[in-house]
CSV table of N, CA and C in Angstrom, one decimal:
chain,number,residue,atom,x,y,z
B,1,MET,N,66.8,101.1,333.1
B,1,MET,CA,68.0,100.5,332.4
B,1,MET,C,67.7,99.0,332.2
B,2,LYS,N,68.0,98.5,331.0
B,2,LYS,CA,67.7,97.1,330.7
B,2,LYS,C,68.9,96.2,331.2
B,3,LYS,N,68.4,95.1,331.6
B,3,LYS,CA,69.4,94.1,332.0
B,3,LYS,C,69.8,93.3,330.8
B,4,ILE,N,70.9,92.6,330.8
B,4,ILE,CA,71.4,91.9,329.6
B,4,ILE,C,70.5,90.7,329.3
B,5,GLY,N,70.0,90.1,330.3
B,5,GLY,CA,69.2,88.9,330.1
B,5,GLY,C,67.7,89.1,329.8
B,6,ASP,N,67.3,90.4,329.8
B,6,ASP,CA,65.9,90.7,329.6
B,6,ASP,C,65.5,90.5,328.1
B,7,PRO,N,64.6,89.6,327.8
B,7,PRO,CA,64.2,89.4,326.4
B,7,PRO,C,63.2,90.5,326.1
B,8,THR,N,63.3,91.0,324.9
B,8,THR,CA,62.3,92.0,324.4
B,8,THR,C,61.2,91.3,323.7
B,9,PRO,N,59.9,91.7,323.8
B,9,PRO,CA,58.9,91.0,323.1
B,9,PRO,C,58.9,91.3,321.6
B,10,PRO,N,58.5,90.5,320.8
B,10,PRO,CA,58.5,90.7,319.3
B,10,PRO,C,57.5,91.9,319.0
B,11,CYS,N,57.8,92.5,317.9
B,11,CYS,CA,57.0,93.6,317.4
B,11,CYS,C,55.7,93.1,316.8
B,12,ARG,N,54.7,93.9,316.6
B,12,ARG,CA,53.4,93.5,316.0
B,12,ARG,C,53.6,92.9,314.6
B,13,ARG,N,54.5,93.5,313.8
B,13,ARG,CA,54.7,93.0,312.5
B,13,ARG,C,55.2,91.5,312.5
B,14,CYS,N,56.2,91.3,313.4
B,14,CYS,CA,56.7,89.9,313.6
B,14,CYS,C,55.6,88.9,314.1
B,15,ILE,N,54.8,89.4,315.0
B,15,ILE,CA,53.7,88.5,315.5
B,15,ILE,C,52.8,88.2,314.3
B,16,ALA,N,52.4,89.2,313.5
B,16,ALA,CA,51.5,89.0,312.4
B,16,ALA,C,52.1,88.0,311.4
B,17,ILE,N,53.4,88.2,311.1
B,17,ILE,CA,54.1,87.3,310.2
B,17,ILE,C,54.1,85.8,310.7
B,18,ARG,N,54.4,85.7,312.0
B,18,ARG,CA,54.4,84.3,312.6
B,18,ARG,C,53.0,83.7,312.5
B,19,PHE,N,52.0,84.5,312.8
B,19,PHE,CA,50.6,84.0,312.8
B,19,PHE,C,50.3,83.6,311.3
B,20,PHE,N,50.6,84.4,310.3
B,20,PHE,CA,50.4,84.0,309.0
B,20,PHE,C,51.1,82.7,308.6
B,21,ILE,N,52.3,82.6,308.9
B,21,ILE,CA,53.1,81.4,308.5
B,21,ILE,C,52.5,80.2,309.2
B,22,GLY,N,52.2,80.4,310.5
B,22,GLY,CA,51.5,79.3,311.2
B,22,GLY,C,50.2,78.8,310.6
B,23,ALA,N,49.4,79.8,310.1
B,23,ALA,CA,48.1,79.5,309.5
B,23,ALA,C,48.3,78.7,308.2
B,24,VAL,N,49.3,79.2,307.4
B,24,VAL,CA,49.6,78.5,306.1
B,24,VAL,C,50.1,77.1,306.4
B,25,VAL,N,51.0,76.9,307.3
B,25,VAL,CA,51.5,75.6,307.6
B,25,VAL,C,50.4,74.7,308.2
B,26,GLY,N,49.6,75.3,309.0
B,26,GLY,CA,48.5,74.5,309.6
B,26,GLY,C,47.5,74.1,308.6
B,27,THR,N,47.2,75.0,307.6
B,27,THR,CA,46.2,74.6,306.5
B,27,THR,C,46.8,73.5,305.6
B,28,ALA,N,48.1,73.6,305.3
B,28,ALA,CA,48.8,72.6,304.5
B,28,ALA,C,48.8,71.3,305.2
B,29,LEU,N,49.1,71.3,306.5
B,29,LEU,CA,49.0,70.0,307.2
B,29,LEU,C,47.6,69.4,307.3
B,30,LEU,N,46.7,70.3,307.5
B,30,LEU,CA,45.3,69.8,307.6
B,30,LEU,C,44.9,69.2,306.2
B,31,ASN,N,45.3,69.8,305.1
B,31,ASN,CA,45.0,69.3,303.8
B,31,ASN,C,45.7,68.0,303.6
B,32,LEU,N,46.9,67.8,304.0
B,32,LEU,CA,47.6,66.5,303.8
B,32,LEU,C,47.1,65.4,304.7
B,33,LEU,N,46.8,65.7,305.9
B,33,LEU,CA,46.3,64.7,306.9
B,33,LEU,C,44.9,64.4,306.8
B,34,SER,N,44.1,65.3,306.4
B,34,SER,CA,42.6,65.1,306.4
B,34,SER,C,42.0,65.9,305.2
B,35,PRO,N,42.2,65.4,304.0
B,35,PRO,CA,41.7,66.1,302.8
B,35,PRO,C,40.1,66.1,302.7
B,36,GLN,N,39.4,65.3,303.4
B,36,GLN,CA,38.0,65.3,303.4
B,36,GLN,C,37.4,66.5,304.1
B,37,THR,N,38.2,67.2,304.9
B,37,THR,CA,37.8,68.4,305.6
B,37,THR,C,37.5,69.5,304.7
B,38,PHE,N,38.3,69.6,303.6
B,38,PHE,CA,38.1,70.7,302.6
B,38,PHE,C,36.9,70.4,301.7
B,39,GLU,N,36.4,69.1,301.7
B,39,GLU,CA,35.2,68.8,300.9
B,39,GLU,C,34.0,69.5,301.5
B,40,LEU,N,34.0,69.8,302.8
B,40,LEU,CA,32.9,70.5,303.4
B,40,LEU,C,32.7,72.0,302.8
B,41,LEU,N,33.8,72.5,302.4
B,41,LEU,CA,33.9,73.9,301.9
B,41,LEU,C,33.6,74.0,300.4
B,42,LYS,N,33.5,72.9,299.8
B,42,LYS,CA,33.4,72.9,298.3
B,42,LYS,C,32.2,73.7,297.8
B,43,GLY,N,31.0,73.6,298.3
B,43,GLY,CA,29.9,74.2,297.8
B,43,GLY,C,29.6,75.6,298.3
B,44,GLN,N,30.5,76.1,299.2
B,44,GLN,CA,30.2,77.5,299.8
B,44,GLN,C,30.6,78.6,298.9
B,45,SER,N,29.9,79.7,299.0
B,45,SER,CA,30.3,80.9,298.2
B,45,SER,C,31.5,81.6,298.9
B,46,THR,N,32.1,82.5,298.1
B,46,THR,CA,33.2,83.2,298.6
B,46,THR,C,32.8,84.1,299.8
B,47,LEU,N,31.6,84.7,299.7
B,47,LEU,CA,31.1,85.6,300.7
B,47,LEU,C,30.9,84.8,302.0
B,48,THR,N,30.3,83.6,301.9
B,48,THR,CA,30.1,82.8,303.1
B,48,THR,C,31.4,82.5,303.8
B,49,LEU,N,32.4,82.1,303.0
B,49,LEU,CA,33.7,81.7,303.6
B,49,LEU,C,34.4,82.9,304.2
B,50,SER,N,34.3,84.1,303.6
B,50,SER,CA,35.0,85.3,304.1
B,50,SER,C,34.3,85.7,305.4
B,51,LEU,N,32.9,85.7,305.4
B,51,LEU,CA,32.2,86.0,306.6
B,51,LEU,C,32.5,85.1,307.8
B,52,GLY,N,32.7,83.8,307.5
B,52,GLY,CA,33.0,82.9,308.5
B,52,GLY,C,34.4,83.1,309.0
B,53,PHE,N,35.4,83.4,308.2
B,53,PHE,CA,36.7,83.7,308.6
B,53,PHE,C,36.8,85.0,309.4
B,54,VAL,N,36.1,86.0,309.0
B,54,VAL,CA,36.1,87.3,309.8
B,54,VAL,C,35.4,87.1,311.1
B,55,GLY,N,34.4,86.3,311.1
B,55,GLY,CA,33.7,86.0,312.4
B,55,GLY,C,34.6,85.3,313.3
B,56,ALA,N,35.3,84.3,312.8
B,56,ALA,CA,36.3,83.6,313.7
B,56,ALA,C,37.3,84.5,314.2
B,57,LEU,N,37.8,85.4,313.4
B,57,LEU,CA,38.8,86.4,313.9
B,57,LEU,C,38.2,87.3,315.0
B,58,ALA,N,36.9,87.7,314.8
B,58,ALA,CA,36.3,88.5,315.8
B,58,ALA,C,36.1,87.8,317.1
B,59,VAL,N,35.8,86.6,317.1
B,59,VAL,CA,35.7,85.8,318.3
B,59,VAL,C,37.0,85.7,319.0
B,60,CYS,N,38.1,85.5,318.2
B,60,CYS,CA,39.4,85.5,318.8
B,60,CYS,C,39.8,86.9,319.4
B,61,ALA,N,39.4,87.9,318.8
B,61,ALA,CA,39.7,89.3,319.3
B,61,ALA,C,39.0,89.6,320.6
B,62,VAL,N,37.7,89.2,320.6
B,62,VAL,CA,36.9,89.4,321.8
B,62,VAL,C,37.5,88.6,323.0
B,63,GLY,N,37.8,87.3,322.7
B,63,GLY,CA,38.4,86.5,323.7
B,63,GLY,C,39.7,87.0,324.2
B,64,LYS,N,40.5,87.6,323.4
B,64,LYS,CA,41.8,88.2,323.8
B,64,LYS,C,41.5,89.4,324.7
B,65,ALA,N,40.6,90.2,324.3
B,65,ALA,CA,40.2,91.4,325.1
B,65,ALA,C,39.7,91.0,326.5
B,66,VAL,N,38.9,90.0,326.5
B,66,VAL,CA,38.4,89.5,327.8
B,66,VAL,C,39.5,89.0,328.7
B,67,LEU,N,40.5,88.3,328.1
B,67,LEU,CA,41.6,87.8,328.9
B,67,LEU,C,42.5,88.9,329.4
B,68,GLU,N,42.7,89.9,328.5
B,68,GLU,CA,43.5,91.1,328.9
B,68,GLU,C,42.9,91.9,330.0
B,69,LEU,N,41.5,92.0,329.9
B,69,LEU,CA,40.8,92.7,330.9
B,69,LEU,C,40.9,92.0,332.3
B,70,ARG,N,40.7,90.7,332.2
B,70,ARG,CA,40.8,89.9,333.5
B,70,ARG,C,42.2,90.0,334.1
B,71,ASP,N,43.3,90.0,333.2
B,71,ASP,CA,44.6,90.1,333.8
B,71,ASP,C,44.9,91.5,334.4
B,72,ALA,N,44.3,92.5,333.7
B,72,ALA,CA,44.5,93.9,334.2
B,72,ALA,C,43.7,94.0,335.6
B,73,ARG,N,42.6,93.4,335.7
B,73,ARG,CA,41.8,93.5,336.9
B,73,ARG,C,42.5,92.8,338.1
B,74,ASP,N,43.2,91.7,337.8
B,74,ASP,CA,43.9,90.9,338.8
B,74,ASP,C,45.1,91.6,339.4
B,75,ARG,N,45.6,92.6,338.7
B,75,ARG,CA,46.8,93.3,339.2
B,75,ARG,C,46.6,94.2,340.2
């Protein structure tokens, strides 16, 4: 039985939407505060950029899995 004060965690869709909005806002702020950062990406091909993006997501996913594994082992 749930207590009245128990917060429920957000669903996966809400987490994905929050992550997307945060990424868009972060990219816009980075462009406003430091436009020379995007000059580094000017000569790159679309394939290189997409591989870099997917690689960064893969590193995040592996890191999350390692942290969850560590937390599960500590219990």
